mmCIF file of C-alpha atoms in Angstrom:
data_model
loop_
_atom_site.group_PDB
_atom_site.id
_atom_site.type_symbol
_atom_site.label_atom_id
_atom_site.label_comp_id
_atom_site.label_asym_id
_atom_site.label_seq_id
_atom_site.Cartn_x
_atom_site.Cartn_y
_atom_site.Cartn_z
ATOM 1 C CA UNK U 1 11.422 -80.062 0.225
ATOM 2 C CA UNK U 2 14.260 -78.675 -1.869
ATOM 3 C CA UNK U 3 13.403 -80.437 -5.106
ATOM 4 C CA UNK U 4 13.481 -78.058 -8.060
ATOM 5 C CA UNK U 5 10.318 -78.038 -10.129
ATOM 6 C CA UNK U 6 10.371 -77.462 -13.869
ATOM 7 C CA UNK U 7 10.405 -73.699 -14.451
ATOM 8 C CA UNK U 8 8.210 -72.273 -17.211
ATOM 9 C CA UNK U 9 10.399 -70.186 -19.535
ATOM 10 C CA UNK U 10 9.290 -68.389 -22.687
ATOM 11 C CA UNK U 11 10.189 -70.537 -25.719
ATOM 12 C CA UNK U 12 12.411 -67.847 -27.258
ATOM 13 C CA UNK U 13 14.497 -67.781 -24.059
ATOM 14 C CA UNK U 14 14.832 -71.575 -24.045
ATOM 15 C CA UNK U 15 15.928 -71.504 -27.695
ATOM 16 C CA UNK U 16 18.459 -68.703 -27.119
ATOM 17 C CA UNK U 17 20.216 -70.517 -24.277
ATOM 18 C CA UNK U 18 19.951 -73.962 -25.873
ATOM 19 C CA UNK U 19 21.797 -72.634 -28.928
ATOM 20 C CA UNK U 20 24.693 -71.827 -26.589
ATOM 21 C CA UNK U 21 24.575 -75.248 -24.937
ATOM 22 C CA UNK U 22 23.377 -73.781 -21.627
ATOM 23 C CA UNK U 23 21.114 -75.781 -19.281
ATOM 24 C CA UNK U 24 18.570 -73.138 -18.333
ATOM 25 C CA UNK U 25 17.128 -75.218 -15.490
ATOM 26 C CA UNK U 26 20.514 -75.366 -13.756
ATOM 27 C CA UNK U 27 21.426 -71.749 -14.509
ATOM 28 C CA UNK U 28 18.202 -70.263 -13.123
ATOM 29 C CA UNK U 29 17.570 -72.639 -10.227
ATOM 30 C CA UNK U 30 17.372 -71.361 -6.700
ATOM 31 C CA UNK U 31 20.971 -72.504 -6.146
ATOM 32 C CA UNK U 32 22.314 -74.434 -3.178
ATOM 33 C CA UNK U 33 21.012 -71.998 -0.545
ATOM 34 C CA UNK U 34 17.590 -71.789 -2.150
ATOM 35 C CA UNK U 35 17.451 -75.566 -2.416
ATOM 36 C CA UNK U 36 18.264 -75.987 1.295
ATOM 37 C CA UNK U 37 15.495 -73.500 2.096
ATOM 38 C CA UNK U 38 12.949 -75.176 -0.165
ATOM 39 C CA UNK U 39 12.678 -72.318 -2.680
ATOM 40 C CA UNK U 40 10.888 -73.369 -5.852
ATOM 41 C CA UNK U 41 10.726 -71.170 -8.926
ATOM 42 C CA UNK U 42 7.382 -71.711 -10.647
ATOM 43 C CA UNK U 43 7.444 -69.156 -13.456
ATOM 44 C CA UNK U 44 10.274 -67.089 -14.915
ATOM 45 C CA UNK U 45 10.519 -64.333 -17.501
ATOM 46 C CA UNK U 46 12.074 -60.866 -17.523
ATOM 47 C CA UNK U 47 8.545 -59.505 -16.881
ATOM 48 C CA UNK U 48 7.570 -61.718 -13.936
ATOM 49 C CA UNK U 49 9.209 -64.327 -11.714
ATOM 50 C CA UNK U 50 7.141 -66.373 -9.241
ATOM 51 C CA UNK U 51 8.471 -68.671 -6.553
ATOM 52 C CA UNK U 52 7.482 -70.262 -3.259
ATOM 53 C CA UNK U 53 9.206 -71.163 -0.019
ATOM 54 C CA UNK U 54 7.954 -73.130 2.996
ATOM 55 C CA UNK U 55 7.821 -71.378 6.351
ATOM 56 C CA UNK U 56 8.757 -74.600 8.135
ATOM 57 C CA UNK U 57 12.536 -74.851 8.450
ATOM 58 C CA UNK U 58 12.948 -71.122 7.769
ATOM 59 C CA UNK U 59 11.872 -69.626 11.093
ATOM 60 C CA UNK U 60 13.539 -67.547 13.790
ATOM 61 C CA UNK U 61 13.447 -68.409 17.535
ATOM 62 C CA UNK U 62 9.884 -67.046 17.989
ATOM 63 C CA UNK U 63 8.614 -69.498 15.389
ATOM 64 C CA UNK U 64 7.987 -66.814 12.747
ATOM 65 C CA UNK U 65 9.322 -66.769 9.191
ATOM 66 C CA UNK U 66 12.873 -65.411 9.418
ATOM 67 C CA UNK U 67 13.366 -62.043 7.725
ATOM 68 C CA UNK U 68 16.583 -63.360 6.203
ATOM 69 C CA UNK U 69 14.608 -66.189 4.598
ATOM 70 C CA UNK U 70 12.308 -63.631 2.981
ATOM 71 C CA UNK U 71 15.426 -61.810 1.770
ATOM 72 C CA UNK U 72 16.761 -65.026 0.200
ATOM 73 C CA UNK U 73 13.472 -65.590 -1.627
ATOM 74 C CA UNK U 74 13.371 -61.955 -2.783
ATOM 75 C CA UNK U 75 16.967 -61.904 -4.007
ATOM 76 C CA UNK U 76 16.549 -65.225 -5.797
ATOM 77 C CA UNK U 77 13.461 -64.078 -7.700
ATOM 78 C CA UNK U 78 14.817 -60.621 -8.532
ATOM 79 C CA UNK U 79 18.130 -62.093 -9.674
ATOM 80 C CA UNK U 80 16.413 -64.538 -12.004
ATOM 81 C CA UNK U 81 14.416 -61.698 -13.564
ATOM 82 C CA UNK U 82 17.564 -59.593 -13.922
ATOM 83 C CA UNK U 83 19.467 -62.455 -15.560
ATOM 84 C CA UNK U 84 16.642 -63.043 -18.016
ATOM 85 C CA UNK U 85 16.536 -59.318 -18.806
ATOM 86 C CA UNK U 86 20.313 -59.205 -19.307
ATOM 87 C CA UNK U 87 20.275 -62.186 -21.645
ATOM 88 C CA UNK U 88 23.127 -64.495 -22.495
ATOM 89 C CA UNK U 89 25.757 -61.763 -22.746
ATOM 90 C CA UNK U 90 25.297 -60.427 -19.199
ATOM 91 C CA UNK U 91 25.447 -61.717 -15.646
ATOM 92 C CA UNK U 92 23.413 -60.140 -12.856
ATOM 93 C CA UNK U 93 25.144 -59.246 -9.588
ATOM 94 C CA UNK U 94 23.036 -57.970 -6.707
ATOM 95 C CA UNK U 95 24.178 -54.567 -5.437
ATOM 96 C CA UNK U 96 21.240 -53.465 -3.261
ATOM 97 C CA UNK U 97 18.499 -55.377 -1.457
ATOM 98 C CA UNK U 98 16.007 -53.933 0.972
ATOM 99 C CA UNK U 99 13.116 -55.652 2.679
ATOM 100 C CA UNK U 100 10.243 -54.351 4.758
ATOM 101 C CA UNK U 101 8.560 -57.046 6.853
ATOM 102 C CA UNK U 102 4.843 -56.418 7.379
ATOM 103 C CA UNK U 103 3.508 -59.441 9.251
ATOM 104 C CA UNK U 104 4.642 -62.676 10.834
ATOM 105 C CA UNK U 105 3.912 -66.091 9.368
ATOM 106 C CA UNK U 106 4.130 -69.335 11.361
ATOM 107 C CA UNK U 107 3.242 -72.020 8.824
ATOM 108 C CA UNK U 108 2.462 -72.864 5.219
ATOM 109 C CA UNK U 109 4.046 -71.509 2.066
ATOM 110 C CA UNK U 110 4.906 -67.968 1.133
ATOM 111 C CA UNK U 111 4.834 -66.875 -2.503
ATOM 112 C CA UNK U 112 7.030 -64.202 -4.007
ATOM 113 C CA UNK U 113 6.292 -62.317 -7.218
ATOM 114 C CA UNK U 114 9.059 -60.211 -8.765
ATOM 115 C CA UNK U 115 8.196 -57.546 -11.334
ATOM 116 C CA UNK U 116 10.517 -55.005 -12.954
ATOM 117 C CA UNK U 117 10.720 -51.422 -11.768
ATOM 118 C CA UNK U 118 13.619 -50.545 -14.110
ATOM 119 C CA UNK U 119 15.350 -52.561 -16.832
ATOM 120 C CA UNK U 120 18.340 -50.749 -18.280
ATOM 121 C CA UNK U 121 21.569 -51.638 -20.043
ATOM 122 C CA UNK U 122 23.686 -51.766 -16.875
ATOM 123 C CA UNK U 123 21.187 -52.222 -14.025
ATOM 124 C CA UNK U 124 17.874 -53.920 -13.377
ATOM 125 C CA UNK U 125 15.611 -53.271 -10.389
ATOM 126 C CA UNK U 126 12.782 -55.577 -9.336
ATOM 127 C CA UNK U 127 10.039 -55.193 -6.744
ATOM 128 C CA UNK U 128 9.295 -58.447 -4.966
ATOM 129 C CA UNK U 129 6.031 -58.919 -3.053
ATOM 130 C CA UNK U 130 5.943 -61.902 -0.705
ATOM 131 C CA UNK U 131 2.502 -63.056 0.454
ATOM 132 C CA UNK U 132 1.132 -65.766 2.717
ATOM 133 C CA UNK U 133 -1.382 -68.417 1.664
ATOM 134 C CA UNK U 134 -4.257 -66.035 2.392
ATOM 135 C CA UNK U 135 -2.808 -63.475 -0.028
ATOM 136 C CA UNK U 136 -1.719 -61.102 2.744
ATOM 137 C CA UNK U 137 1.516 -59.194 2.130
ATOM 138 C CA UNK U 138 4.274 -60.485 4.374
ATOM 139 C CA UNK U 139 7.217 -58.575 2.909
ATOM 140 C CA UNK U 140 7.917 -55.883 0.324
ATOM 141 C CA UNK U 141 11.407 -56.009 -1.163
ATOM 142 C CA UNK U 142 13.395 -54.293 -3.879
ATOM 143 C CA UNK U 143 16.530 -55.667 -5.525
ATOM 144 C CA UNK U 144 18.884 -53.852 -7.866
ATOM 145 C CA UNK U 145 21.367 -55.890 -9.885
ATOM 146 C CA UNK U 146 24.360 -54.679 -11.842
ATOM 147 C CA UNK U 147 24.430 -56.242 -15.308
ATOM 148 C CA UNK U 148 28.054 -57.111 -16.065
ATOM 149 C CA UNK U 149 29.404 -58.449 -19.316
ATOM 150 C CA UNK U 150 29.644 -62.235 -19.168
ATOM 151 C CA UNK U 151 33.123 -63.676 -19.485
ATOM 152 C CA UNK U 152 33.780 -65.371 -22.835
ATOM 153 C CA UNK U 153 33.600 -69.172 -22.704
ATOM 154 C CA UNK U 154 36.763 -70.697 -21.288
ATOM 155 C CA UNK U 155 37.843 -67.628 -19.270
ATOM 156 C CA UNK U 156 37.439 -66.728 -15.630
ATOM 157 C CA UNK U 157 36.237 -63.166 -16.389
#
């Protein structure tokens, strides 16, 4: 649990970041929190981001998947999509996240799929659908990120 798998990026995205000396795998990983929670990003592009998270270790006292864990998965996937949309000159900062929890899950993996609702110059909004292993919707989420100009190399921004 917590090991980052190799994310599938479009070749043009890999080339764009490699030309800047940026390690895409590190930049678009689930981060420290996502790693602790076992989030794994399986596929990533501005059009679709897919990731999984185990239920085990991410439950609330009743033994159900914690709503906050679903929120972490949703924000991770939507943020990755927003960053890929913004490209190398922008950073994505989450400004609004909402989640509706539809059903409880006690075991297995949940899978989140983030798709764009809006991709503009200054904001990006993604819908994230989280499903259980039977394909039943567990959570519907929406994340909006502000796309800020990235700080030039060597500055704190």
